[in-house]
Coordinates of C-alpha atoms in Angstrom, one line a residue:
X1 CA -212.5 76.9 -31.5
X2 CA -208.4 77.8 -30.6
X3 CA -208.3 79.6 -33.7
X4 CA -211.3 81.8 -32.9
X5 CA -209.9 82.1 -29.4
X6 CA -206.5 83.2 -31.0
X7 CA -207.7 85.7 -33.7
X8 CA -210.0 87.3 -31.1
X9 CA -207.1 88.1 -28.5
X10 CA -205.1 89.7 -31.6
X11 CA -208.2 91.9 -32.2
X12 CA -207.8 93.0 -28.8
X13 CA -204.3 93.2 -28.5
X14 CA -204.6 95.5 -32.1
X15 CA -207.6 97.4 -30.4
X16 CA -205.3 98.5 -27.6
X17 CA -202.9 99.7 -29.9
X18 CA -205.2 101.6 -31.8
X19 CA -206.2 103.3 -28.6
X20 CA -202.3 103.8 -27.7
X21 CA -202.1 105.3 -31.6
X22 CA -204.7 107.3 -30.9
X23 CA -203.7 108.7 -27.7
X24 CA -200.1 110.3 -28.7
X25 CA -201.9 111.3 -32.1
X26 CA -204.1 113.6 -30.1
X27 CA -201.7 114.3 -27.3
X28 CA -198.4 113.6 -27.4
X29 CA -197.1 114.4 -31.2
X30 CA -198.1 118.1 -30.4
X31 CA -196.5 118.1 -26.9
X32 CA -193.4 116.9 -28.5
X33 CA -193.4 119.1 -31.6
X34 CA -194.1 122.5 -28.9
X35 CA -191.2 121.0 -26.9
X36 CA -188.5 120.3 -30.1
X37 CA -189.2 124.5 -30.4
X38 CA -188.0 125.0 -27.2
X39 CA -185.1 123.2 -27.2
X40 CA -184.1 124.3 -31.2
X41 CA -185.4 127.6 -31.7
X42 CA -183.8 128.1 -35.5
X43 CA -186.3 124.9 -36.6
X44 CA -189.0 126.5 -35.3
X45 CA -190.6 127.4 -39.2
X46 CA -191.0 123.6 -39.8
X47 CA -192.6 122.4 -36.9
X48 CA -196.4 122.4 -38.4
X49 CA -195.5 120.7 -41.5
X50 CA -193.2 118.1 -39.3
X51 CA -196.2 117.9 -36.9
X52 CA -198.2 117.1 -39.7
X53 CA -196.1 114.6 -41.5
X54 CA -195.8 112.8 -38.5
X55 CA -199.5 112.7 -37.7
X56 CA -200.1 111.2 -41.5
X57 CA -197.8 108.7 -40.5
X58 CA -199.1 107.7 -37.8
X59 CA -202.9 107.6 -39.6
X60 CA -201.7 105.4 -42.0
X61 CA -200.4 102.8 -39.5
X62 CA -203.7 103.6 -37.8
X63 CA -205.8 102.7 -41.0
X64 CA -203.5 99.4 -41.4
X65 CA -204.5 98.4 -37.9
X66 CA -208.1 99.0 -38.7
X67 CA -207.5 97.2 -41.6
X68 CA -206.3 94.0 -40.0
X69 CA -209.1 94.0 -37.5
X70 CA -211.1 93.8 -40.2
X71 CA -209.2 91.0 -41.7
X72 CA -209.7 89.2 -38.5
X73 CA -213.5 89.2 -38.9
X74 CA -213.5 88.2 -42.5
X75 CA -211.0 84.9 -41.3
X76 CA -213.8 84.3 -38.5
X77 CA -216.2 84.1 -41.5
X78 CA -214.3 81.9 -43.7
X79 CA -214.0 84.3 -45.6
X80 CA -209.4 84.5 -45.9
X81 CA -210.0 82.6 -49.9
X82 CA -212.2 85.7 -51.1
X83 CA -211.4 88.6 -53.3
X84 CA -211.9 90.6 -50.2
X85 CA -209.6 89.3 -48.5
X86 CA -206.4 89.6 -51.2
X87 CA -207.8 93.4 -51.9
X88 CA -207.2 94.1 -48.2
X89 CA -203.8 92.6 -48.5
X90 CA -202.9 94.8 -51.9
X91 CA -203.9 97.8 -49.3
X92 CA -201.8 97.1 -46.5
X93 CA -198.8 96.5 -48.9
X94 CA -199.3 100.0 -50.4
X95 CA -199.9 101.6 -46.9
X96 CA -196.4 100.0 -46.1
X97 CA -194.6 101.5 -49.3
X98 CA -196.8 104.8 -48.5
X99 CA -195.2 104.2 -45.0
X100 CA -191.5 103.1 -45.9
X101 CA -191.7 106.5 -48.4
X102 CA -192.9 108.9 -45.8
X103 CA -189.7 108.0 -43.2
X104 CA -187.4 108.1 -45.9
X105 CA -188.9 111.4 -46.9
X106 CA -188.7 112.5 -43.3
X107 CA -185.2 111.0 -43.0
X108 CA -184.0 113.7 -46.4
X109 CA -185.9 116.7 -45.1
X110 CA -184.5 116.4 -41.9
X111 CA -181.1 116.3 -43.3
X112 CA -181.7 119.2 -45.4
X113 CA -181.9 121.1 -41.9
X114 CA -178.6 119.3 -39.9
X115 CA -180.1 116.1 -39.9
X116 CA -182.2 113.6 -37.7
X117 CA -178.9 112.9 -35.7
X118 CA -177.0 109.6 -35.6
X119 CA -179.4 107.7 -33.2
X120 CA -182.7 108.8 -35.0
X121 CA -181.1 108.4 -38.3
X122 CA -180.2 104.7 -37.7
X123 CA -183.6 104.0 -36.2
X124 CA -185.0 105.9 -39.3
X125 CA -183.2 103.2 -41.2
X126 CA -183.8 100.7 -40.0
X127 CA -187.3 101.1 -39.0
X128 CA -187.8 101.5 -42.5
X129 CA -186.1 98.3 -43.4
X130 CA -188.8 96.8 -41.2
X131 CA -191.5 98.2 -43.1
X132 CA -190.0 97.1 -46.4
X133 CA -189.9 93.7 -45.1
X134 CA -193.5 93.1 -43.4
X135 CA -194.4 95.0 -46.6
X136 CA -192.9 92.2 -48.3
X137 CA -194.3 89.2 -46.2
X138 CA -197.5 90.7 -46.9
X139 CA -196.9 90.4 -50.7
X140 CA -196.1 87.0 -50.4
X141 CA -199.0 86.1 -48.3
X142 CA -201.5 87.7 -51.1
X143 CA -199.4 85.6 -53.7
X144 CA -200.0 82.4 -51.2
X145 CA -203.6 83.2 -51.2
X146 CA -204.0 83.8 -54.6
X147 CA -202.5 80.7 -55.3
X148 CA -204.7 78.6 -52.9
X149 CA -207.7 79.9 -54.4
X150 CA -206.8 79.0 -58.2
X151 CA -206.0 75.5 -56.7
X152 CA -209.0 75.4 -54.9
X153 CA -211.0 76.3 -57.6
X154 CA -209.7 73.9 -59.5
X155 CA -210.4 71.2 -57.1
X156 CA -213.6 72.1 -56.8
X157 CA -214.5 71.9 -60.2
X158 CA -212.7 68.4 -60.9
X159 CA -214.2 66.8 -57.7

């Protein structure tokens, strides 16, 4: 019952985020790309497609979170040793590549134009980095799971 207690406060706490995700997608990415005209005037020709990278961005971290409330319901059901379950896992890991690609790619096109700046440049980096390696944790979790089932099967069938 602490496990359904526990999985049921992370779909909350991934709900709010959604809703937090949601709110600067809508309202605060095009205050702040009106604003970066204001203060740089000679970047003003790339502020739609920035606007718009950053917006896909932020949908896919939005369609991950959806994702793992949806995971949530499917470990409610018993349902983490399915096919299902390892397919969501393939997707999150190529949302986080998708995700690790487009910084990176923002990181070179801003650079193209005088840079992100040494502050935003390092927490480009390295927020990248941290993609790469929750990317990577989910890898190994779809290999763990994969595993479990082949050994489950097979204890099931010699039982």
């Amino acid at each position: 019952m602490k496990l359904l207690t526990v999985t049921r406060m992370l779909r909350v706490l991934l709900i709010l985020l959604l809703l937090v995700c949601l709110f600067v997608f809508v309202l605060i990415l095009p205050l702040l790309a009106a604003e970066q005209v204001v203060y740089y005037p000679e970047l003003a020709h790339i502020e739609k497609p920035m606007l718009f990278i950053t917006r896909l961005l932020l949908a896919l971290f939005m369609l991950a979170v959806v994702l793992i409330i949806g995971m949530t319901f499917l470990y409610e059901k018993e349902g983490a040793y399915t096919q299902r379950f390892l397919l969501l896992l393939r997707i999150l890991s190529g949302l986080g590549f998708a995700g690790a690609a487009g910084v990176t790619g923002v990181f070179f096109f801003l650079s193209g134009f005088g840079g992100p700046g040494p502050a935003l440049g390092l927490l480009m980096i390295g927020g990248t980095i941290c993609i790469l390696i929750v990317t990577m944790v989910l890898l190994l979790i779809h290999r763990i799971v994969s595993q479990a089932m082949v050994y489950k099967d097979t204890f099931d069938t010699t039982v």
